[in-house]
mmCIF file of C-alpha atoms in Angstrom:
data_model
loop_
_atom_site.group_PDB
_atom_site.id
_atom_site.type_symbol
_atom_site.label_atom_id
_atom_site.label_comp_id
_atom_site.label_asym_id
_atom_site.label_seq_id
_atom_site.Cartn_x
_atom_site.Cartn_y
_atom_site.Cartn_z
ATOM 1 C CA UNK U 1 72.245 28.028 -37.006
ATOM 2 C CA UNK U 2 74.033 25.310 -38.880
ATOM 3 C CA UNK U 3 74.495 21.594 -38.913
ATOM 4 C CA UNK U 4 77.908 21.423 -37.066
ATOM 5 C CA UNK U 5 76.438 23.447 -33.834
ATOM 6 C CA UNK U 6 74.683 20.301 -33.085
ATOM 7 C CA UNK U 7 75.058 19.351 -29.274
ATOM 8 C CA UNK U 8 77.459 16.236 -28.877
ATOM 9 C CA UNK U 9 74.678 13.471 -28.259
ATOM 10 C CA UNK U 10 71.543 14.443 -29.596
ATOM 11 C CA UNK U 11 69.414 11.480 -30.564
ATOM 12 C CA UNK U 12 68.864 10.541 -34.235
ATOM 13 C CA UNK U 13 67.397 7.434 -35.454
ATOM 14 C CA UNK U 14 68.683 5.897 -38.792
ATOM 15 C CA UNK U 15 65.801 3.901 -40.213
ATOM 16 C CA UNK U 16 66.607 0.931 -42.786
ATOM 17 C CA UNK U 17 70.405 1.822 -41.472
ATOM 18 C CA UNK U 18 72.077 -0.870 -43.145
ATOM 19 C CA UNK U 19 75.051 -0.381 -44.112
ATOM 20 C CA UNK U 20 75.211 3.037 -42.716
ATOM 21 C CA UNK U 21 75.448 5.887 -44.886
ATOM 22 C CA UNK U 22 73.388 8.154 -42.725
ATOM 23 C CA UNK U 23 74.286 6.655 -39.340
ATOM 24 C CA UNK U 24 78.061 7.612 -40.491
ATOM 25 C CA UNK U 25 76.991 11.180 -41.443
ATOM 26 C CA UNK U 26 74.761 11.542 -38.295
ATOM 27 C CA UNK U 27 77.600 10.201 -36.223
ATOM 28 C CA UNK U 28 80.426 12.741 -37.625
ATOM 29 C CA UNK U 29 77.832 15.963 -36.875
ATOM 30 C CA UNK U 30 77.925 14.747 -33.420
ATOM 31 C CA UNK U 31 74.436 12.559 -33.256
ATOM 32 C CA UNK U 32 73.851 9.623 -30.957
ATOM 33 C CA UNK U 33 71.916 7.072 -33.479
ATOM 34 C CA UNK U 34 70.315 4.497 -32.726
ATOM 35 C CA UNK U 35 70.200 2.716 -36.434
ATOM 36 C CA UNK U 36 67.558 0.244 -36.880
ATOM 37 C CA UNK U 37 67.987 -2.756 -39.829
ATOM 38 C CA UNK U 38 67.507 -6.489 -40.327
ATOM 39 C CA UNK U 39 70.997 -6.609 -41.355
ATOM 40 C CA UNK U 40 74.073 -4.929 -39.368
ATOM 41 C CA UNK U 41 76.022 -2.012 -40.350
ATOM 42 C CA UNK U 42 79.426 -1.511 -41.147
ATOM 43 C CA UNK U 43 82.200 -2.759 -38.735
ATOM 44 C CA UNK U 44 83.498 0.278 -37.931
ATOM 45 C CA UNK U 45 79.829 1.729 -37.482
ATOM 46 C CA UNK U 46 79.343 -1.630 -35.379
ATOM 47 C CA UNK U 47 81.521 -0.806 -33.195
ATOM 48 C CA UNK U 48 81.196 3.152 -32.319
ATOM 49 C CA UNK U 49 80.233 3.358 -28.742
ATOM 50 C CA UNK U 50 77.903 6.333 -29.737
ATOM 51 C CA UNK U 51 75.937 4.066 -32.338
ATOM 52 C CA UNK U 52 73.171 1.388 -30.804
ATOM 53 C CA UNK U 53 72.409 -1.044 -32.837
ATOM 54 C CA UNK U 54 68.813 -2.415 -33.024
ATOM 55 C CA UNK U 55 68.165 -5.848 -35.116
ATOM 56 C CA UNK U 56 64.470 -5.789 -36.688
ATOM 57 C CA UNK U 57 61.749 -4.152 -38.746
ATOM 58 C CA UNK U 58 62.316 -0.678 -39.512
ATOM 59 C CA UNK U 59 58.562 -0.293 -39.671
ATOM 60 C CA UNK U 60 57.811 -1.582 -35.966
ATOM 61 C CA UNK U 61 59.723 0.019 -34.684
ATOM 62 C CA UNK U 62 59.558 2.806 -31.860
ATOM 63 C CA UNK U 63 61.845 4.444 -29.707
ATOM 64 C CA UNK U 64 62.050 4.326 -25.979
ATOM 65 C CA UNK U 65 62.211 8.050 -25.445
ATOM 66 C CA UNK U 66 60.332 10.288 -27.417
ATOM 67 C CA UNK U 67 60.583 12.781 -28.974
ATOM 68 C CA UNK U 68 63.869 12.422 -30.818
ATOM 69 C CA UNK U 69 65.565 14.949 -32.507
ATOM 70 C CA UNK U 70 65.860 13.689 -35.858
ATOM 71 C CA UNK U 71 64.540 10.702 -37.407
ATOM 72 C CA UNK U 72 66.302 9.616 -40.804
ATOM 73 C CA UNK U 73 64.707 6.913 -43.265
ATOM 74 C CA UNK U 74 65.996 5.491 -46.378
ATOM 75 C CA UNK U 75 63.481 2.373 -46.432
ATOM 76 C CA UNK U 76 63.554 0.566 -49.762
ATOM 77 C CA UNK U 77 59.798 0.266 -49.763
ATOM 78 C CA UNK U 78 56.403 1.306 -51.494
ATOM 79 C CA UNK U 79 55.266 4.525 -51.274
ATOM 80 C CA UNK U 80 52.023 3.479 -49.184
ATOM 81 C CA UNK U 81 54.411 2.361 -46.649
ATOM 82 C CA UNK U 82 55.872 5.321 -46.248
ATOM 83 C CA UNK U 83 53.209 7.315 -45.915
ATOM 84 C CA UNK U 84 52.023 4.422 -43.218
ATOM 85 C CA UNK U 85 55.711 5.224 -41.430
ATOM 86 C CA UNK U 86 55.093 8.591 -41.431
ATOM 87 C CA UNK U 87 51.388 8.314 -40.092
ATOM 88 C CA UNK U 88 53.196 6.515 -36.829
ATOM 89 C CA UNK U 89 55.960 8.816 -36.105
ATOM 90 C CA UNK U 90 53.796 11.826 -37.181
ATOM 91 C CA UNK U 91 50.786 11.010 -35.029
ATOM 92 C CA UNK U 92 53.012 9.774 -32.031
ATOM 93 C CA UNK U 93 54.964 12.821 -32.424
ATOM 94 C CA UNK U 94 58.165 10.668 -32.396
ATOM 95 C CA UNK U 95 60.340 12.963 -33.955
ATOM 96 C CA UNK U 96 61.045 16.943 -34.095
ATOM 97 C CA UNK U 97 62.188 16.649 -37.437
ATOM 98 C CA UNK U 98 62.631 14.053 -40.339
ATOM 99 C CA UNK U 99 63.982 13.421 -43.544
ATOM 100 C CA UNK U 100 62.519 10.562 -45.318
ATOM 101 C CA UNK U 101 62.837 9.354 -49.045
ATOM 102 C CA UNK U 102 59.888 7.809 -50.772
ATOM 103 C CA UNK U 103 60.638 5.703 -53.714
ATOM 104 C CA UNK U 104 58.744 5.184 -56.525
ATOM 105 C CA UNK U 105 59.039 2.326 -59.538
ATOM 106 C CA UNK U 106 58.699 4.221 -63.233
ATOM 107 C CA UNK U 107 58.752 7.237 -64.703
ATOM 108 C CA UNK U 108 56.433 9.043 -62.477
ATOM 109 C CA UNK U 109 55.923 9.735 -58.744
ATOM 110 C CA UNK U 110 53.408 8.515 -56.982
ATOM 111 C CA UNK U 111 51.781 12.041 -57.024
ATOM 112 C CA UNK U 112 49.080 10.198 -54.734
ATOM 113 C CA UNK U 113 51.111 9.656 -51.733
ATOM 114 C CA UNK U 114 53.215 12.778 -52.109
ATOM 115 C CA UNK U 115 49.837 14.459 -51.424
ATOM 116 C CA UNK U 116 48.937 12.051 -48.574
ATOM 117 C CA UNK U 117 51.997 12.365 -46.849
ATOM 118 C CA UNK U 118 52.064 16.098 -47.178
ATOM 119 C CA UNK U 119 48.437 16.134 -45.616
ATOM 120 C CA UNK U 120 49.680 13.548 -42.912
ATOM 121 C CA UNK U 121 52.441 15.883 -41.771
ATOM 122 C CA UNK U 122 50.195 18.752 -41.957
ATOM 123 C CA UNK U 123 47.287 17.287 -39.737
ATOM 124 C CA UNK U 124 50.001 16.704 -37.146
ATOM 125 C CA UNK U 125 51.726 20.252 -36.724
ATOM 126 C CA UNK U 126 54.744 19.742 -38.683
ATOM 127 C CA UNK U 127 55.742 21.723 -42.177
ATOM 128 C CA UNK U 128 56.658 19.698 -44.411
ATOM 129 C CA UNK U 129 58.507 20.236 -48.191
ATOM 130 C CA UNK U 130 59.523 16.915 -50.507
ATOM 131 C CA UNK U 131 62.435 17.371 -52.905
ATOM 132 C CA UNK U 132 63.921 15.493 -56.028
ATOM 133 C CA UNK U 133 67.149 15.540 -56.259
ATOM 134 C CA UNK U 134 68.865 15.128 -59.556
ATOM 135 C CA UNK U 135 71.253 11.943 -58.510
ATOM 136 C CA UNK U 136 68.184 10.041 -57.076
ATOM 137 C CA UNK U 137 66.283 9.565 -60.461
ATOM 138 C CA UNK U 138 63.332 7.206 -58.882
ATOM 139 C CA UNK U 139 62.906 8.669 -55.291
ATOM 140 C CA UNK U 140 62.076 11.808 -53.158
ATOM 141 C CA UNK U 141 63.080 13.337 -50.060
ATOM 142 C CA UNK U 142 60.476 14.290 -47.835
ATOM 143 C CA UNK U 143 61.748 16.996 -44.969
ATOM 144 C CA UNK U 144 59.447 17.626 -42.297
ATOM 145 C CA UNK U 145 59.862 19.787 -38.838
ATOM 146 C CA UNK U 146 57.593 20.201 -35.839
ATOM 147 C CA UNK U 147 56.063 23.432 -36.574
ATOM 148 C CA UNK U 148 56.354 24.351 -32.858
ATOM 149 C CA UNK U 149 56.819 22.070 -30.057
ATOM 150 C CA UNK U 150 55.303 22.704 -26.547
ATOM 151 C CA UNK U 151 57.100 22.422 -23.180
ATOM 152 C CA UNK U 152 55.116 19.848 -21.591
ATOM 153 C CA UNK U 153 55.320 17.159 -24.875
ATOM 154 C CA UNK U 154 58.954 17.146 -23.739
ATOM 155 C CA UNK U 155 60.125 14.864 -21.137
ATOM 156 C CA UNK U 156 63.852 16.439 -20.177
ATOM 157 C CA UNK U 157 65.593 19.712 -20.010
ATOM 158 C CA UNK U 158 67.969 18.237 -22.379
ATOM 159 C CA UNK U 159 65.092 17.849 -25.021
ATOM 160 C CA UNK U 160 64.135 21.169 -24.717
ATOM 161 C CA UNK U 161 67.320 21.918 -25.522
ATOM 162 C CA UNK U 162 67.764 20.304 -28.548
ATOM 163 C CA UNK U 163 64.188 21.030 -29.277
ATOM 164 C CA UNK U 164 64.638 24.871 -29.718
ATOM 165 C CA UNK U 165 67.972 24.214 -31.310
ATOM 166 C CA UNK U 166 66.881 21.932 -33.712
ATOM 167 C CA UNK U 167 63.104 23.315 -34.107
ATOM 168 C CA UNK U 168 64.095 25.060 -37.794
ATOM 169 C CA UNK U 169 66.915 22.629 -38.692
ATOM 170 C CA UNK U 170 65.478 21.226 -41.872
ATOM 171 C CA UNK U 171 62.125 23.285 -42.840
ATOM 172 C CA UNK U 172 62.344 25.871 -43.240
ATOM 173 C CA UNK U 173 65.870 26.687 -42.788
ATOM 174 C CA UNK U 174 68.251 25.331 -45.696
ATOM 175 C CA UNK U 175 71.089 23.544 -44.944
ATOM 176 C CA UNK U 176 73.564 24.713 -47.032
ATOM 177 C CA UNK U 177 74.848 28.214 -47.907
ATOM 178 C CA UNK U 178 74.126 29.216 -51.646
ATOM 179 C CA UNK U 179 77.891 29.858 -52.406
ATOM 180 C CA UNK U 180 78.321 31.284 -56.279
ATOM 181 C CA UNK U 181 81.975 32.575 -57.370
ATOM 182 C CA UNK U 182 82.394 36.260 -57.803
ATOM 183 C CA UNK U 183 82.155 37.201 -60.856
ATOM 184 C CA UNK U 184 85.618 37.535 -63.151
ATOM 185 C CA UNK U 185 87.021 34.963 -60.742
ATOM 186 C CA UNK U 186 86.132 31.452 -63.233
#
C-alpha cells in the first residue's frame, strides 16, 4: 500500500496549520483537512474547497467526527504539551494514525517526554516509533497508528474503509521505498 492509493476525501487534520505546509501535502495525496491555527493559511490553501478552515487553539481543539484518519501536528510548543495533545487524541481515540513533532530547546531531547509519550500511545492501543531527522536539528517526529481498530469504534462504512486502508500507513509500514543505484551505474 502506498501514500498515493489514498481514497479522494479521507479526513486529515493539520494541527498548528498555519501557513500550510502539511495541509498542502495532505491536500495533493487526496486528503480532506480540516487545518486548525490562530492565524490563516495561505491564499491559495484558503481558498481550496476541500480545505476547512478552523480559527483557534490547536490544543482545544476536537473534531466533530471521530475517528479521523490522520491527524498531523507541527505545534511550536513544549514538550509537556505535546505529550498533553497526545494524551487527548490518544485517550479519545481521535485519530487512526498521527504524526506529531515534539520540539525541544538545547542540545538534548527531552528524553522525559519521549518516554511519556511513548507510554501514552502505548496505554491506548496504538504503536508508536519517534524519529530525528537530520534537517530538524531541535525536534522529533513522533508516528503513531492504531494498533487495531474495532468495528463498532467506527461510526460509517466509509471509516471502515479508510480504517483498514490506512490501519498500517505510518507504523509500521515505511513510507518510502529504499531506492539505492545499481551498482557500476554512479
Amino acid at each position: 500500500m502506498g501514500i498515493e492509493s489514498v481514497p479522494f476525501g479521507s479526513t486529515a487534520v493539520d494541527l498548528g496549520a498555519s501557513p500550510g505546509g502539511w495541509t498542502s501535502v495532505l491536500r495533493k495525496i487526496g486528503f480532506k483537512v480540516t487545518a486548525v491555527d490562530r492565524s490563516s493559511l495561505d491564499k491559495e490553501l484558503m481558498n481550496d474547497d476541500h480545505v476547512s478552515f478552523v480559527s483557534g487553539d490547536a490544543f482545544a481543539f476536537t473534531p466533530s467526527t471521530t475517528p479521523v484518519v490522520l491527524m498531523v501536528s507541527d505545534i511550536i510548543a513544549f514538550p509537556e504539551r505535546v505529550s498533553e495533545l497526545l494524551e487527548k487524541w490518544c485517550s479519545r481515540n481521535l485519530a487512526n494514525s498521527m504524526v506529531v513533532t515534539m520540539k525541544f530547546t538545547g542540545e538534548t531531547p527531552a528524553w522525559e517526554e519521549l518516554r511519556k509519550a511513548g507510554e501514552i500511545a502505548a496505554r491506548n492501543g496504538y504503536h508508536f516509533r519517534a524519529k530525528h531527522f537530520f534537517n530538524n536539528k531541535n525536534e522529533v517526529t513522533l508516528m503513531l497508528a492504531k494498533s487495531s481498530v474495532s468495528p463498532s469504534s467506527l461510526s460509517s462504512p466509509q471509516q471502515e474503509q479508510e480504517s483498514k486502508h490506512y490501519r498500517n500507513l505510518f507504523v509500521p509500514q515505511s513510507m518510502y521505498e529504499i531506492m539505492l543505484p545499481k551498482k557500476g551505474t554512479l
